[in-house]
């Protein structure tokens, strides 16, 4: 087995054994969208633990409405206790949402692997969910104690985030529960904030309902000015970037409210890779405008769209405790947990 094949197989083994916790005799539904070779690698890992991989066809559902796709997948996944979607970028949203809907309704342990890339199998898919869970617990303990986060960066971020016990701190470690899907790569603590005030400089990325050119954004960062949890003003040297933000602002009345703040905890992810789903979990604090996951967070509003903002090399403090310094998780969080320290 060559190095690339071994990396793929090791990542697939980790997905099956540690994240999905597949047991002998289980039937695992494997759905694919432009990712059949990678599905075959995961199928081999499923068979290795004595479980049965079940290929779930989706080609006839690519143009289907979400209700029709949901009905069809409910039948096709009926024998499965676990499922995985492996999909390149561009999967029809109705199909992706139907898979999640079926997983929740049928109480499947489901993983969503979208924007899939072979490199992820050798990188963030190799994380240990138990270690991520340990880091999540430490983050939650610090946030519950402080209830205030101070976020700064050399590029000009100066943000204060206040939390309220009415909005629970939620953790994801990549290990789905029955009816509670997760994504890979995974690892974060997120919460609906009570308030967000100050400036957040998005100089690494902004993705969501609109997709500003990342190269342009890095040359001309977006500066979001927040007051009481809403982006009141946005600045940039780029007229094109400001136009994209205004396009987003006009799509929903709550589009510019901070729906979630996310604190990434995947200890494997240390530097930018160009893999969007992985780079979104670099250490720091991410601001999610719009979507608030109201059912889980008790946010007072709902919004169907979002714009996720990412900054470079941030420092994050919870009260007097430093959690991130220069874009790296501190020893206070990862200490003996991170095997690469």
mmCIF file with all atom_site columns, N, CA and C in Angstrom, residues 161 163 167-168 170 189-193 196 226 229 257-263 285-294 296-299 301 306-309:
data_model
loop_
_atom_site.group_PDB
_atom_site.id
_atom_site.type_symbol
_atom_site.label_atom_id
_atom_site.label_alt_id
_atom_site.label_comp_id
_atom_site.label_asym_id
_atom_site.label_entity_id
_atom_site.label_seq_id
_atom_site.pdbx_PDB_ins_code
_atom_site.Cartn_x
_atom_site.Cartn_y
_atom_site.Cartn_z
_atom_site.occupancy
_atom_site.B_iso_or_equiv
_atom_site.pdbx_formal_charge
_atom_site.auth_seq_id
_atom_site.auth_comp_id
_atom_site.auth_asym_id
_atom_site.auth_atom_id
_atom_site.pdbx_PDB_model_num
ATOM 1   N N  . UNK A 1 161 ? -17.202 39.893 23.872 1.00 0.00 ? 161 UNK A N  1
ATOM 2   C CA . UNK A 1 161 ? -18.359 39.002 23.732 1.00 0.00 ? 161 UNK A CA 1
ATOM 3   C C  . UNK A 1 161 ? -18.838 38.642 25.123 1.00 0.00 ? 161 UNK A C  1
ATOM 4   N N  . UNK A 1 163 ? -21.646 36.499 27.461 1.00 0.00 ? 163 UNK A N  1
ATOM 5   C CA . UNK A 1 163 ? -22.495 35.314 27.415 1.00 0.00 ? 163 UNK A CA 1
ATOM 6   C C  . UNK A 1 163 ? -23.535 35.379 28.516 1.00 0.00 ? 163 UNK A C  1
ATOM 7   N N  . UNK A 1 167 ? -28.440 31.015 27.328 1.00 0.00 ? 167 UNK A N  1
ATOM 8   C CA . UNK A 1 167 ? -28.027 30.474 26.038 1.00 0.00 ? 167 UNK A CA 1
ATOM 9   C C  . UNK A 1 167 ? -26.925 29.442 26.289 1.00 0.00 ? 167 UNK A C  1
ATOM 10  N N  . UNK A 1 168 ? -27.235 28.153 26.168 1.00 0.00 ? 168 UNK A N  1
ATOM 11  C CA . UNK A 1 168 ? -26.276 27.118 26.554 1.00 0.00 ? 168 UNK A CA 1
ATOM 12  C C  . UNK A 1 168 ? -25.047 27.075 25.658 1.00 0.00 ? 168 UNK A C  1
ATOM 13  N N  . UNK A 1 170 ? -22.664 24.913 23.605 1.00 0.00 ? 170 UNK A N  1
ATOM 14  C CA . UNK A 1 170 ? -22.845 23.661 22.874 1.00 0.00 ? 170 UNK A CA 1
ATOM 15  C C  . UNK A 1 170 ? -21.520 23.204 22.291 1.00 0.00 ? 170 UNK A C  1
ATOM 16  N N  . UNK A 1 189 ? -16.785 24.758 20.253 1.00 0.00 ? 189 UNK A N  1
ATOM 17  C CA . UNK A 1 189 ? -17.808 25.136 21.215 1.00 0.00 ? 189 UNK A CA 1
ATOM 18  C C  . UNK A 1 189 ? -18.491 26.375 20.651 1.00 0.00 ? 189 UNK A C  1
ATOM 19  N N  . UNK A 1 190 ? -19.812 26.359 20.572 1.00 0.00 ? 190 UNK A N  1
ATOM 20  C CA . UNK A 1 190 ? -20.498 27.526 20.041 1.00 0.00 ? 190 UNK A CA 1
ATOM 21  C C  . UNK A 1 190 ? -21.668 27.907 20.933 1.00 0.00 ? 190 UNK A C  1
ATOM 22  N N  . UNK A 1 191 ? -22.079 29.172 20.796 1.00 0.00 ? 191 UNK A N  1
ATOM 23  C CA . UNK A 1 191 ? -23.097 29.722 21.682 1.00 0.00 ? 191 UNK A CA 1
ATOM 24  C C  . UNK A 1 191 ? -23.709 30.950 21.022 1.00 0.00 ? 191 UNK A C  1
ATOM 25  N N  . UNK A 1 192 ? -24.967 31.203 21.336 1.00 0.00 ? 192 UNK A N  1
ATOM 26  C CA . UNK A 1 192 ? -25.578 32.480 20.945 1.00 0.00 ? 192 UNK A CA 1
ATOM 27  C C  . UNK A 1 192 ? -25.183 33.509 22.003 1.00 0.00 ? 192 UNK A C  1
ATOM 28  N N  . UNK A 1 193 ? -24.486 34.570 21.619 1.00 0.00 ? 193 UNK A N  1
ATOM 29  C CA . UNK A 1 193 ? -23.989 35.523 22.625 1.00 0.00 ? 193 UNK A CA 1
ATOM 30  C C  . UNK A 1 193 ? -25.076 36.473 23.098 1.00 0.00 ? 193 UNK A C  1
ATOM 31  N N  . UNK A 1 196 ? -22.330 41.399 21.582 1.00 0.00 ? 196 UNK A N  1
ATOM 32  C CA . UNK A 1 196 ? -21.024 41.492 20.935 1.00 0.00 ? 196 UNK A CA 1
ATOM 33  C C  . UNK A 1 196 ? -20.790 42.962 20.626 1.00 0.00 ? 196 UNK A C  1
ATOM 34  N N  . UNK A 1 226 ? -19.408 46.246 15.646 1.00 0.00 ? 226 UNK A N  1
ATOM 35  C CA . UNK A 1 226 ? -20.556 45.647 16.322 1.00 0.00 ? 226 UNK A CA 1
ATOM 36  C C  . UNK A 1 226 ? -21.001 46.488 17.521 1.00 0.00 ? 226 UNK A C  1
ATOM 37  N N  . UNK A 1 229 ? -24.526 43.230 19.645 1.00 0.00 ? 229 UNK A N  1
ATOM 38  C CA . UNK A 1 229 ? -24.739 41.998 18.893 1.00 0.00 ? 229 UNK A CA 1
ATOM 39  C C  . UNK A 1 229 ? -25.138 42.165 17.442 1.00 0.00 ? 229 UNK A C  1
ATOM 40  N N  . UNK A 1 257 ? -27.201 40.311 12.478 1.00 0.00 ? 257 UNK A N  1
ATOM 41  C CA . UNK A 1 257 ? -27.097 39.996 13.904 1.00 0.00 ? 257 UNK A CA 1
ATOM 42  C C  . UNK A 1 257 ? -26.120 38.842 14.102 1.00 0.00 ? 257 UNK A C  1
ATOM 43  N N  . UNK A 1 258 ? -25.434 38.826 15.230 1.00 0.00 ? 258 UNK A N  1
ATOM 44  C CA . UNK A 1 258 ? -24.538 37.712 15.536 1.00 0.00 ? 258 UNK A CA 1
ATOM 45  C C  . UNK A 1 258 ? -25.381 36.557 16.048 1.00 0.00 ? 258 UNK A C  1
ATOM 46  N N  . UNK A 1 259 ? -25.541 35.543 15.219 1.00 0.00 ? 259 UNK A N  1
ATOM 47  C CA . UNK A 1 259 ? -26.330 34.382 15.619 1.00 0.00 ? 259 UNK A CA 1
ATOM 48  C C  . UNK A 1 259 ? -25.553 33.441 16.513 1.00 0.00 ? 259 UNK A C  1
ATOM 49  N N  . UNK A 1 260 ? -24.266 33.266 16.203 1.00 0.00 ? 260 UNK A N  1
ATOM 50  C CA . UNK A 1 260 ? -23.411 32.357 16.951 1.00 0.00 ? 260 UNK A CA 1
ATOM 51  C C  . UNK A 1 260 ? -21.994 32.904 16.994 1.00 0.00 ? 260 UNK A C  1
ATOM 52  N N  . UNK A 1 261 ? -21.291 32.604 18.067 1.00 0.00 ? 261 UNK A N  1
ATOM 53  C CA . UNK A 1 261 ? -19.833 32.699 18.070 1.00 0.00 ? 261 UNK A CA 1
ATOM 54  C C  . UNK A 1 261 ? -19.315 31.274 18.262 1.00 0.00 ? 261 UNK A C  1
ATOM 55  N N  . UNK A 1 262 ? -18.246 30.953 17.562 1.00 0.00 ? 262 UNK A N  1
ATOM 56  C CA . UNK A 1 262 ? -17.712 29.592 17.594 1.00 0.00 ? 262 UNK A CA 1
ATOM 57  C C  . UNK A 1 262 ? -16.247 29.618 17.986 1.00 0.00 ? 262 UNK A C  1
ATOM 58  N N  . UNK A 1 263 ? -15.899 28.760 18.931 1.00 0.00 ? 263 UNK A N  1
ATOM 59  C CA . UNK A 1 263 ? -14.520 28.625 19.411 1.00 0.00 ? 263 UNK A CA 1
ATOM 60  C C  . UNK A 1 263 ? -14.002 27.266 18.943 1.00 0.00 ? 263 UNK A C  1
ATOM 61  N N  . UNK A 1 285 ? -11.647 32.859 17.314 1.00 0.00 ? 285 UNK A N  1
ATOM 62  C CA . UNK A 1 285 ? -13.079 32.976 17.540 1.00 0.00 ? 285 UNK A CA 1
ATOM 63  C C  . UNK A 1 285 ? -13.720 33.396 16.220 1.00 0.00 ? 285 UNK A C  1
ATOM 64  N N  . UNK A 1 286 ? -14.689 32.607 15.764 1.00 0.00 ? 286 UNK A N  1
ATOM 65  C CA . UNK A 1 286 ? -15.393 32.898 14.522 1.00 0.00 ? 286 UNK A CA 1
ATOM 66  C C  . UNK A 1 286 ? -16.732 33.542 14.839 1.00 0.00 ? 286 UNK A C  1
ATOM 67  N N  . UNK A 1 287 ? -17.099 34.511 14.016 1.00 0.00 ? 287 UNK A N  1
ATOM 68  C CA . UNK A 1 287 ? -18.380 35.198 14.145 1.00 0.00 ? 287 UNK A CA 1
ATOM 69  C C  . UNK A 1 287 ? -19.306 34.702 13.047 1.00 0.00 ? 287 UNK A C  1
ATOM 70  N N  . UNK A 1 288 ? -20.480 34.193 13.436 1.00 0.00 ? 288 UNK A N  1
ATOM 71  C CA . UNK A 1 288 ? -21.475 33.747 12.472 1.00 0.00 ? 288 UNK A CA 1
ATOM 72  C C  . UNK A 1 288 ? -22.641 34.732 12.488 1.00 0.00 ? 288 UNK A C  1
ATOM 73  N N  . UNK A 1 289 ? -22.766 35.486 11.418 1.00 0.00 ? 289 UNK A N  1
ATOM 74  C CA . UNK A 1 289 ? -23.893 36.402 11.289 1.00 0.00 ? 289 UNK A CA 1
ATOM 75  C C  . UNK A 1 289 ? -25.121 35.648 10.786 1.00 0.00 ? 289 UNK A C  1
ATOM 76  N N  . UNK A 1 290 ? -26.285 36.053 11.251 1.00 0.00 ? 290 UNK A N  1
ATOM 77  C CA . UNK A 1 290 ? -27.526 35.477 10.746 1.00 0.00 ? 290 UNK A CA 1
ATOM 78  C C  . UNK A 1 290 ? -27.960 34.251 11.514 1.00 0.00 ? 290 UNK A C  1
ATOM 79  N N  . UNK A 1 291 ? -27.732 33.085 10.951 1.00 0.00 ? 291 UNK A N  1
ATOM 80  C CA . UNK A 1 291 ? -28.234 31.823 11.496 1.00 0.00 ? 291 UNK A CA 1
ATOM 81  C C  . UNK A 1 291 ? -27.862 31.667 12.969 1.00 0.00 ? 291 UNK A C  1
ATOM 82  N N  . UNK A 1 292 ? -28.871 31.309 13.801 1.00 0.00 ? 292 UNK A N  1
ATOM 83  C CA . UNK A 1 292 ? -28.660 31.274 15.256 1.00 0.00 ? 292 UNK A CA 1
ATOM 84  C C  . UNK A 1 292 ? -28.893 29.904 15.881 1.00 0.00 ? 292 UNK A C  1
ATOM 85  N N  . UNK A 1 293 ? -29.321 28.895 15.086 1.00 0.00 ? 293 UNK A N  1
ATOM 86  C CA . UNK A 1 293 ? -29.635 27.568 15.635 1.00 0.00 ? 293 UNK A CA 1
ATOM 87  C C  . UNK A 1 293 ? -30.543 27.728 16.856 1.00 0.00 ? 293 UNK A C  1
ATOM 88  N N  . UNK A 1 294 ? -31.649 28.450 16.658 1.00 0.00 ? 294 UNK A N  1
ATOM 89  C CA . UNK A 1 294 ? -32.480 28.886 17.777 1.00 0.00 ? 294 UNK A CA 1
ATOM 90  C C  . UNK A 1 294 ? -33.000 27.745 18.643 1.00 0.00 ? 294 UNK A C  1
ATOM 91  N N  . UNK A 1 296 ? -31.573 25.012 19.499 1.00 0.00 ? 296 UNK A N  1
ATOM 92  C CA . UNK A 1 296 ? -30.538 24.521 20.418 1.00 0.00 ? 296 UNK A CA 1
ATOM 93  C C  . UNK A 1 296 ? -29.999 25.607 21.329 1.00 0.00 ? 296 UNK A C  1
ATOM 94  N N  . UNK A 1 297 ? -29.934 26.856 20.841 1.00 0.00 ? 297 UNK A N  1
ATOM 95  C CA . UNK A 1 297 ? -29.264 27.918 21.594 1.00 0.00 ? 297 UNK A CA 1
ATOM 96  C C  . UNK A 1 297 ? -30.213 28.815 22.380 1.00 0.00 ? 297 UNK A C  1
ATOM 97  N N  . UNK A 1 298 ? -31.518 28.670 22.161 1.00 0.00 ? 298 UNK A N  1
ATOM 98  C CA . UNK A 1 298 ? -32.510 29.560 22.779 1.00 0.00 ? 298 UNK A CA 1
ATOM 99  C C  . UNK A 1 298 ? -32.362 31.005 22.309 1.00 0.00 ? 298 UNK A C  1
ATOM 100 N N  . UNK A 1 299 ? -31.814 31.189 21.123 1.00 0.00 ? 299 UNK A N  1
ATOM 101 C CA . UNK A 1 299 ? -31.747 32.540 20.554 1.00 0.00 ? 299 UNK A CA 1
ATOM 102 C C  . UNK A 1 299 ? -33.154 33.062 20.322 1.00 0.00 ? 299 UNK A C  1
ATOM 103 N N  . UNK A 1 301 ? -34.457 34.710 17.941 1.00 0.00 ? 301 UNK A N  1
ATOM 104 C CA . UNK A 1 301 ? -34.872 34.907 16.551 1.00 0.00 ? 301 UNK A CA 1
ATOM 105 C C  . UNK A 1 301 ? -34.329 33.760 15.705 1.00 0.00 ? 301 UNK A C  1
ATOM 106 N N  . UNK A 1 306 ? -26.611 32.763 6.549  1.00 0.00 ? 306 UNK A N  1
ATOM 107 C CA . UNK A 1 306 ? -25.516 33.120 7.445  1.00 0.00 ? 306 UNK A CA 1
ATOM 108 C C  . UNK A 1 306 ? -24.318 33.608 6.647  1.00 0.00 ? 306 UNK A C  1
ATOM 109 N N  . UNK A 1 307 ? -23.454 34.335 7.328  1.00 0.00 ? 307 UNK A N  1
ATOM 110 C CA . UNK A 1 307 ? -22.157 34.745 6.805  1.00 0.00 ? 307 UNK A CA 1
ATOM 111 C C  . UNK A 1 307 ? -21.162 34.531 7.925  1.00 0.00 ? 307 UNK A C  1
ATOM 112 N N  . UNK A 1 308 ? -20.223 33.608 7.713  1.00 0.00 ? 308 UNK A N  1
ATOM 113 C CA . UNK A 1 308 ? -19.247 33.251 8.741  1.00 0.00 ? 308 UNK A CA 1
ATOM 114 C C  . UNK A 1 308 ? -17.972 34.047 8.506  1.00 0.00 ? 308 UNK A C  1
ATOM 115 N N  . UNK A 1 309 ? -17.461 34.663 9.578  1.00 0.00 ? 309 UNK A N  1
ATOM 116 C CA . UNK A 1 309 ? -16.302 35.555 9.488  1.00 0.00 ? 309 UNK A CA 1
ATOM 117 C C  . UNK A 1 309 ? -15.119 34.945 10.223 1.00 0.00 ? 309 UNK A C  1
#
